[in-house]
Structures are given as structure tokens and as C-alpha cells.
Short mmCIF file of C-alpha atoms in Angstrom, two decimals:
data_model
loop_
_atom_site.label_atom_id
_atom_site.label_comp_id
_atom_site.label_asym_id
_atom_site.label_seq_id
_atom_site.Cartn_x
_atom_site.Cartn_y
_atom_site.Cartn_z
CA UNK A 1149 -40.37 -45.20 66.91
CA UNK A 1150 -40.76 -43.26 64.30
CA UNK A 1151 -42.25 -44.38 61.17
CA UNK A 1152 -41.12 -43.02 58.02
CA UNK A 1153 -43.27 -43.08 54.88
CA UNK A 1154 -42.53 -41.77 51.51
CA UNK A 1155 -44.52 -41.56 48.70
CA UNK A 1156 -45.43 -42.39 44.96
CA UNK A 1157 -45.72 -38.63 43.88
CA UNK A 1158 -42.56 -38.04 45.22
CA UNK A 1159 -40.57 -40.33 43.23
CA UNK A 1160 -39.78 -43.54 45.00
CA UNK A 1161 -41.58 -46.81 46.02
CA UNK A 1162 -43.50 -45.97 49.23
CA UNK A 1163 -42.78 -47.39 52.33
CA UNK A 1164 -43.68 -47.60 56.43
CA UNK A 1165 -40.80 -48.85 58.48
CA UNK A 1166 -39.84 -48.82 62.36
CA UNK A 1167 -35.66 -48.85 63.08
CA UNK A 1168 -34.04 -48.59 65.89
CA UNK A 1169 -31.61 -45.94 66.55
CA UNK A 1170 -28.65 -46.59 64.60
CA UNK A 1171 -30.62 -48.44 61.51
CA UNK A 1172 -33.04 -45.83 61.60
CA UNK A 1173 -30.64 -42.66 60.79
CA UNK A 1174 -28.86 -44.71 58.93
CA UNK A 1175 -31.44 -45.77 56.36
CA UNK A 1176 -32.76 -41.96 56.57
CA UNK A 1177 -29.31 -40.71 55.50
CA UNK A 1178 -29.12 -43.57 52.81
CA UNK A 1179 -32.58 -42.09 51.31
CA UNK A 1180 -31.03 -38.37 50.91
CA UNK A 1181 -27.46 -40.05 49.77
CA UNK A 1182 -29.61 -41.54 47.37
CA UNK A 1183 -31.17 -38.29 45.94
CA UNK A 1184 -29.01 -35.70 46.66
CA UNK A 1185 -30.51 -32.90 44.49
CA UNK A 1186 -34.60 -33.71 45.58
CA UNK A 1187 -35.67 -30.82 47.75
CA UNK A 1188 -38.92 -32.16 48.20
CA UNK A 1189 -37.34 -35.54 49.91
CA UNK A 1190 -34.96 -33.95 51.67
CA UNK A 1191 -37.47 -31.23 53.23
CA UNK A 1192 -39.65 -34.60 54.00
CA UNK A 1193 -37.54 -36.38 55.48
CA UNK A 1194 -35.99 -33.49 57.73
CA UNK A 1195 -40.11 -33.26 58.46
CA UNK A 1196 -40.58 -36.52 59.89
CA UNK A 1197 -37.29 -36.44 62.25
CA UNK A 1198 -38.81 -33.80 63.50
CA UNK A 1199 -42.69 -34.81 64.33
CA UNK A 1200 -41.24 -37.80 66.28
CA UNK A 1201 -41.36 -36.22 69.73
CA UNK A 1202 -39.90 -39.02 71.23
CA UNK A 1203 -36.81 -39.77 68.86
CA UNK A 1204 -32.93 -39.04 70.73
CA UNK A 1205 -31.63 -35.79 70.78
CA UNK A 1206 -29.08 -36.46 67.97
CA UNK A 1207 -32.12 -37.36 65.57
CA UNK A 1208 -33.54 -33.94 65.68
CA UNK A 1209 -30.07 -32.38 65.06
CA UNK A 1210 -29.17 -34.65 62.46
CA UNK A 1211 -33.48 -33.26 61.15
CA UNK A 1212 -31.91 -29.56 61.21
CA UNK A 1213 -28.93 -30.43 59.19
CA UNK A 1214 -31.15 -31.54 57.11
CA UNK A 1215 -32.99 -29.13 56.69
CA UNK A 1216 -30.24 -27.11 56.05
CA UNK A 1217 -29.20 -28.83 53.15
CA UNK A 1218 -32.69 -28.46 52.01
CA UNK A 1219 -32.20 -24.69 52.33
CA UNK A 1220 -28.74 -25.09 50.16
CA UNK A 1221 -30.85 -26.82 47.16
CA UNK A 1222 -33.85 -24.67 47.46
CA UNK A 1223 -34.78 -23.44 44.01
CA UNK A 1224 -31.77 -25.11 42.54
CA UNK A 1225 -32.89 -27.20 39.17
CA UNK A 1226 -29.46 -29.69 39.59
CA UNK A 1227 -31.14 -32.97 40.33
CA UNK A 1228 -27.72 -34.74 40.68
CA UNK A 1229 -26.97 -32.41 43.68
CA UNK A 1230 -23.70 -31.94 42.50
CA UNK A 1231 -21.24 -29.01 43.36
CA UNK A 1232 -24.19 -27.53 45.30
CA UNK A 1233 -22.20 -25.80 48.18
CA UNK A 1234 -23.44 -25.83 51.59
CA UNK A 1235 -25.61 -22.62 52.73
CA UNK A 1236 -25.10 -20.91 55.63
CA UNK A 1237 -27.58 -22.62 57.98
CA UNK A 1238 -26.10 -25.46 57.11
CA UNK A 1239 -22.73 -25.51 57.75
CA UNK A 1240 -23.35 -23.73 61.31
CA UNK A 1241 -25.60 -26.70 62.30
CA UNK A 1242 -22.75 -28.75 61.09
CA UNK A 1243 -19.88 -27.81 63.15
CA UNK A 1244 -22.26 -27.34 66.21
CA UNK A 1245 -23.76 -30.55 66.02
CA UNK A 1246 -21.76 -32.77 64.01
CA UNK A 1247 -19.93 -34.37 65.91
CA UNK A 1248 -22.40 -35.51 68.43
CA UNK A 1249 -24.24 -36.64 65.86
CA UNK A 1250 -21.69 -38.82 64.45
CA UNK A 1251 -21.32 -40.28 68.17
CA UNK A 1252 -24.83 -40.99 68.11
CA UNK A 1253 -25.07 -42.91 65.00
CA UNK A 1254 -21.27 -44.49 64.48
CA UNK A 1255 -20.94 -47.27 66.18
CA UNK A 1256 -17.42 -47.16 68.87
CA UNK A 1257 -15.55 -50.05 66.81
CA UNK A 1258 -15.96 -47.97 63.74
CA UNK A 1259 -15.25 -43.97 65.68
CA UNK A 1260 -12.14 -46.00 66.78
CA UNK A 1261 -10.67 -46.51 63.05
CA UNK A 1262 -11.61 -43.50 61.28
CA UNK A 1263 -12.64 -39.94 61.46
CA UNK A 1264 -16.41 -39.38 60.43
CA UNK A 1265 -17.69 -35.79 59.12
CA UNK A 1266 -21.27 -34.70 57.54
CA UNK A 1267 -21.54 -33.68 54.39
CA UNK A 1268 -24.71 -32.64 51.55
CA UNK A 1269 -26.88 -33.64 54.90
CA UNK A 1270 -25.51 -37.05 55.63
CA UNK A 1271 -22.46 -39.08 57.02
CA UNK A 1272 -20.29 -38.52 53.72
CA UNK A 1273 -16.92 -38.55 54.46
CA UNK A 1274 -14.45 -40.39 56.07
CA UNK A 1275 -10.61 -40.63 57.10
CA UNK A 1276 -8.39 -42.85 57.77
CA UNK A 1277 -5.50 -44.62 57.59
CA UNK A 1278 -4.93 -47.44 54.09
CA UNK A 1279 -4.35 -50.17 56.66
CA UNK A 1280 -7.73 -49.04 58.14
CA UNK A 1281 -9.47 -48.43 54.94
CA UNK A 1282 -8.35 -52.34 54.04
CA UNK A 1283 -9.39 -53.85 57.55
CA UNK A 1284 -13.04 -51.96 58.06
CA UNK A 1285 -13.56 -50.25 55.02
CA UNK A 1286 -16.21 -52.93 53.90
CA UNK A 1287 -18.42 -52.24 57.32
CA UNK A 1288 -17.93 -48.69 56.95
CA UNK A 1289 -18.90 -48.58 53.33
CA UNK A 1290 -21.79 -50.81 54.32
CA UNK A 1291 -23.02 -48.94 57.24
CA UNK A 1292 -22.99 -45.80 55.33
CA UNK A 1293 -23.13 -43.96 51.97
CA UNK A 1294 -19.26 -42.72 52.06
CA UNK A 1295 -18.52 -40.26 48.68
CA UNK A 1296 -15.67 -38.59 50.16
CA UNK A 1297 -12.24 -40.78 51.36
CA UNK A 1298 -9.34 -38.63 53.04
CA UNK A 1299 -6.99 -41.57 53.73
CA UNK A 1300 -3.79 -40.24 55.49
CA UNK A 1301 -0.93 -41.70 57.70
CA UNK A 1302 2.01 -43.61 56.39
CA UNK A 1303 1.40 -47.36 55.60
CA UNK A 1304 3.81 -50.24 56.93
CA UNK A 1305 6.13 -52.57 55.32
CA UNK A 1306 4.51 -54.08 52.53
CA UNK A 1307 3.05 -50.38 51.24
CA UNK A 1308 2.93 -51.61 47.20
CA UNK A 1309 1.13 -54.61 48.15
CA UNK A 1310 -1.46 -52.53 50.27
CA UNK A 1311 -1.80 -49.68 47.38
CA UNK A 1312 -2.26 -52.54 45.08
CA UNK A 1313 -5.19 -53.78 46.80
CA UNK A 1314 -6.45 -50.41 47.84
CA UNK A 1315 -6.57 -49.40 44.40
CA UNK A 1316 -8.61 -52.53 43.78
CA UNK A 1317 -11.37 -52.40 46.12
CA UNK A 1318 -14.46 -52.09 44.57
CA UNK A 1319 -15.53 -49.89 47.39
CA UNK A 1320 -13.52 -46.81 45.55
CA UNK A 1321 -16.55 -47.10 42.42
CA UNK A 1322 -18.94 -45.16 44.97
CA UNK A 1323 -16.52 -42.08 45.44
CA UNK A 1324 -16.72 -38.73 44.12
CA UNK A 1325 -13.61 -37.52 45.71
CA UNK A 1326 -10.47 -39.08 46.98
CA UNK A 1327 -7.46 -37.48 49.41
CA UNK A 1328 -4.23 -39.13 49.50
CA UNK A 1329 -2.37 -37.22 52.45
CA UNK A 1330 1.35 -37.03 53.30
CA UNK A 1331 1.85 -40.50 51.99
CA UNK A 1332 5.09 -41.35 49.91
CA UNK A 1333 2.81 -42.61 46.17
CA UNK A 1334 5.94 -42.93 44.37
CA UNK A 1335 6.04 -45.54 41.90
CA UNK A 1336 3.00 -47.36 43.67
CA UNK A 1337 1.14 -44.55 40.72
CA UNK A 1338 0.85 -46.85 38.45
CA UNK A 1339 -1.62 -48.77 40.60
CA UNK A 1340 -3.83 -45.26 40.75
CA UNK A 1341 -3.70 -44.88 37.29
CA UNK A 1342 -4.75 -48.38 36.30
CA UNK A 1343 -7.34 -48.63 38.69
CA UNK A 1344 -10.86 -49.28 37.54
CA UNK A 1345 -12.78 -48.05 39.54
CA UNK A 1346 -12.31 -44.28 39.25
CA UNK A 1347 -14.55 -43.69 36.49
CA UNK A 1348 -16.92 -41.31 38.73
CA UNK A 1349 -14.12 -39.30 40.77
CA UNK A 1350 -15.19 -35.65 40.77
CA UNK A 1351 -12.11 -34.33 42.92
CA UNK A 1352 -8.60 -35.45 43.66
CA UNK A 1353 -5.94 -34.31 45.76
CA UNK A 1354 -2.29 -35.78 46.43
CA UNK A 1355 -0.69 -33.68 49.06
CA UNK A 1356 2.12 -34.15 50.74
CA UNK A 1357 5.70 -32.10 50.53
CA UNK A 1358 8.66 -33.90 49.56
CA UNK A 1359 6.82 -37.49 50.24
CA UNK A 1360 3.86 -37.42 47.45
CA UNK A 1361 4.64 -37.28 43.96
CA UNK A 1362 8.27 -38.35 42.39
CA UNK A 1363 9.05 -36.67 39.42
CA UNK A 1364 8.72 -39.95 36.94
CA UNK A 1365 5.62 -40.99 39.10
CA UNK A 1366 4.13 -37.40 38.34
CA UNK A 1367 4.97 -37.81 34.41
CA UNK A 1368 3.51 -41.16 35.01
CA UNK A 1369 0.34 -39.61 36.73
CA UNK A 1370 -0.26 -36.18 34.10
CA UNK A 1371 0.34 -38.77 30.75
CA UNK A 1372 -1.47 -41.67 31.03
CA UNK A 1373 -4.24 -40.66 34.02
CA UNK A 1374 -7.58 -41.42 32.37
CA UNK A 1375 -10.40 -39.23 34.72
CA UNK A 1376 -13.07 -38.14 32.74
CA UNK A 1377 -16.15 -36.79 35.00
CA UNK A 1378 -12.87 -35.12 37.32
CA UNK A 1379 -13.68 -31.79 37.95
CA UNK A 1380 -11.28 -30.91 40.89
CA UNK A 1381 -7.26 -31.88 40.76
CA UNK A 1382 -5.03 -30.94 43.61
CA UNK A 1383 -1.27 -31.77 43.60
CA UNK A 1384 -0.29 -28.84 46.26
CA UNK A 1385 3.14 -29.49 48.54
CA UNK A 1386 4.62 -31.91 46.44
CA UNK A 1387 8.21 -30.41 45.54
CA UNK A 1388 8.54 -32.72 42.34
CA UNK A 1389 6.23 -30.56 40.50
CA UNK A 1390 8.58 -28.00 38.64
CA UNK A 1391 7.53 -25.90 35.26
CA UNK A 1392 8.56 -28.42 33.31
CA UNK A 1393 5.80 -31.40 34.57
CA UNK A 1394 3.29 -28.68 35.01
CA UNK A 1395 4.19 -28.05 31.15
CA UNK A 1396 2.87 -31.60 30.52
CA UNK A 1397 -0.47 -31.06 31.68
CA UNK A 1398 -1.03 -28.86 28.57
CA UNK A 1399 -0.52 -31.66 26.10
CA UNK A 1400 -2.54 -34.03 28.56
CA UNK A 1401 -5.48 -35.12 27.34
CA UNK A 1402 -7.04 -37.44 30.37
CA UNK A 1403 -8.53 -35.02 32.56
CA UNK A 1404 -11.46 -33.47 29.82
CA UNK A 1405 -13.82 -32.20 32.73
CA UNK A 1406 -11.15 -30.25 35.01
CA UNK A 1407 -11.90 -26.41 36.41
CA UNK A 1408 -10.07 -26.37 39.48
CA UNK A 1409 -6.43 -26.96 39.70
CA UNK A 1410 -4.38 -26.62 42.44
CA UNK A 1411 -0.20 -26.34 42.43
CA UNK A 1412 0.47 -24.48 45.73
CA UNK A 1413 3.57 -25.35 47.90
CA UNK A 1414 5.65 -26.76 44.95
CA UNK A 1415 8.28 -26.40 43.15
CA UNK A 1416 6.68 -24.39 40.38
CA UNK A 1417 8.97 -20.47 39.15
CA UNK A 1418 7.18 -19.83 36.02
CA UNK A 1419 9.84 -19.99 34.13
CA UNK A 1420 8.72 -22.50 31.28
CA UNK A 1421 4.75 -22.72 31.78
CA UNK A 1422 4.09 -20.95 28.06
CA UNK A 1423 2.91 -24.54 27.08
CA UNK A 1424 0.05 -24.47 29.95
CA UNK A 1425 -1.24 -21.18 29.49
CA UNK A 1426 -1.83 -21.06 25.82
CA UNK A 1427 -3.60 -24.84 26.25
CA UNK A 1428 -7.34 -25.62 25.49
CA UNK A 1429 -6.71 -27.09 29.29
CA UNK A 1430 -5.87 -23.64 30.99
CA UNK A 1431 -8.98 -22.11 29.00
CA UNK A 1432 -11.42 -23.95 30.42
CA UNK A 1433 -10.05 -23.77 34.13
CA UNK A 1434 -12.47 -21.86 36.52
CA UNK A 1435 -9.91 -21.86 38.94
CA UNK A 1436 -5.69 -22.11 39.71
CA UNK A 1437 -3.85 -21.24 42.83
CA UNK A 1438 -0.43 -21.65 42.85
CA UNK A 1439 0.04 -19.91 46.12
CA UNK A 1440 3.52 -20.06 47.63
CA UNK A 1441 4.80 -20.90 44.11
CA UNK A 1442 8.40 -18.12 42.91
CA UNK A 1443 6.62 -16.76 40.22
CA UNK A 1444 7.39 -13.83 38.84
CA UNK A 1445 4.80 -12.08 37.39
CA UNK A 1446 5.74 -10.50 33.89
CA UNK A 1447 6.80 -13.62 32.86
CA UNK A 1448 3.42 -15.17 32.86
CA UNK A 1449 0.68 -12.17 31.56
CA UNK A 1450 -2.34 -15.01 31.10
CA UNK A 1451 -1.46 -15.85 34.88
CA UNK A 1452 -1.87 -12.13 36.12
CA UNK A 1453 -4.97 -11.63 34.07
CA UNK A 1454 -6.62 -14.71 34.80
CA UNK A 1455 -6.13 -14.15 38.53
CA UNK A 1456 -7.00 -10.24 38.26
CA UNK A 1457 -10.69 -11.48 36.54
CA UNK A 1458 -11.57 -13.22 39.40
#
């Protein structure tokens, strides 16, 4: 059995505990999650796992992934661990061993209702339906430090009540990213706007072809949303998004930290976007994506210049 010891010089309380497989892994993962930018802690956890010669193969593979994460953190001064991309080693190891690690660590009853993924050196992403979130979310979030949530699939009759329950869930306060995929939100966008648990959200993605955001709900979302920490906003694939709606972003006050905006596969033609391109929001963007939008470049010279400077 693994003995885990973290000492005071690492900045955390000293502990020495033996865990069975699942509890042990979850405890290690929780420590990494609590200290996402601390290279020395992440490295120490990898060493502890590797030192346990009797550990299951999945634990040794998890150690390799954690060491790959420490490679990404090496030399960084970002103690919060935010927005640090995967190292090449970490990405390769997750692709190779991710499914095996998940199968060994995540109970089957949870794997039956959700897809789990490794990010930032630990199991931090889950994908599931709205109904499964409401029925199993408490168990999942109690077992793993989930930071990234992807909600998919259509909801059954009574969807408005389900959305209200979803956005009232305190579990959302743990998230740094939320993706709502191929689900018609419509008037239910008011629950998203008024949710008290999304202040820490750094990434929001709402995709859905003809089923995502309707025009009126989109306007409400742009004008009434308050996401002070939001770094990335993806509204791709929403046919309700046209030039007029995008221009409203120029006066939006709810996205002061926005740096990445994706409007791809929408109904943007670029005929009336001058307000956006001349706004302070546009000036603060690092990335603007409008793939498969029928934009005439000559009408938007600032957009052309923006892309050519990247």
C-alpha cells in the first residue's frame, strides 16, 4: 500500500495515510487539483506513485501523466495553474493511457452515465446529459475535483424545470469551464444569466446549430450576462447569431476579461460589424474565430488586419 507524505516545506500540512486503490487515487488527484500551479507538489506526487512498486499499473500510468503535467509547469511562475497548456508529453500520455486510468479509478456506476477525461494531470472533466447531472452530479463531484463540465443531449419533457435546477446547483461554483452542446436553451437562457454560481467561470461554450440560442434569448444573454472572469466565449453553430446580434457585443459590459471569441458557423455576414470592430472589447481580444461565416473582407479591414497579425 502506498504511503503518501507531504511535508511543511511544500506549503501543505504533513500527512501519512494508506488508501485503497480508488480512494488513494482520488486523494492524490485532489491534492494536485488544490495546487494546480505548484510544480514541486505535482512532481512529488509523481515520485510517490512511482516509488510504490506494488501499485496497480494504472497508478504508475497516472504517475507518468502527472509527471507530464509537471513538465508543463516547470519554470512557470503561475501558481494558480490557469491557462497553462498541456506539454507534448502530457498530451501523448493522456491519449495513450487516459482510458485505462479512468477505468481503474472511476466506479463503473459512474462510467455508465458519464464520460470522464484527464486534464491538468487529474480527472477534472466530465461529459453527461442534463438529467444525469441532476441525478448523479453530487456523487461525481464528491468523488473527483471536476473543473470542466460538458452537458450534452436533449432533455425530456419538463426541461424548463430541469434547467432551473441545473443552474441553481452549487456544484457549478467549482467549474472553470462549462460547455452546453446541441441543446436548445431558448427562453431558459434566463437561468444561465441569473445563476449565482458561475462567477469563477473562465470558459463558456454554447453550441447547437439551429437549436442553440434563439434571437431574443441571445440578445438577453449579451446584454444581461455578468461573467467577470470569463476568458473564452464560444457561440459557434448558432444560426440566430447575425451581424446585428454580434454588434451588441460592442456595448456589452458583462465580459470584461474576454480574450477569446468564437462565432464560427453562424449567420454573420460582416455587413454591419463596425461597432464591434471599433469597440474596446475587440481591442482586448487575442483570438476571434469566424470560420464558415460569409464575410466580405473588404468591408471589415480591421478584421483582416487582426487575422494577418496573428
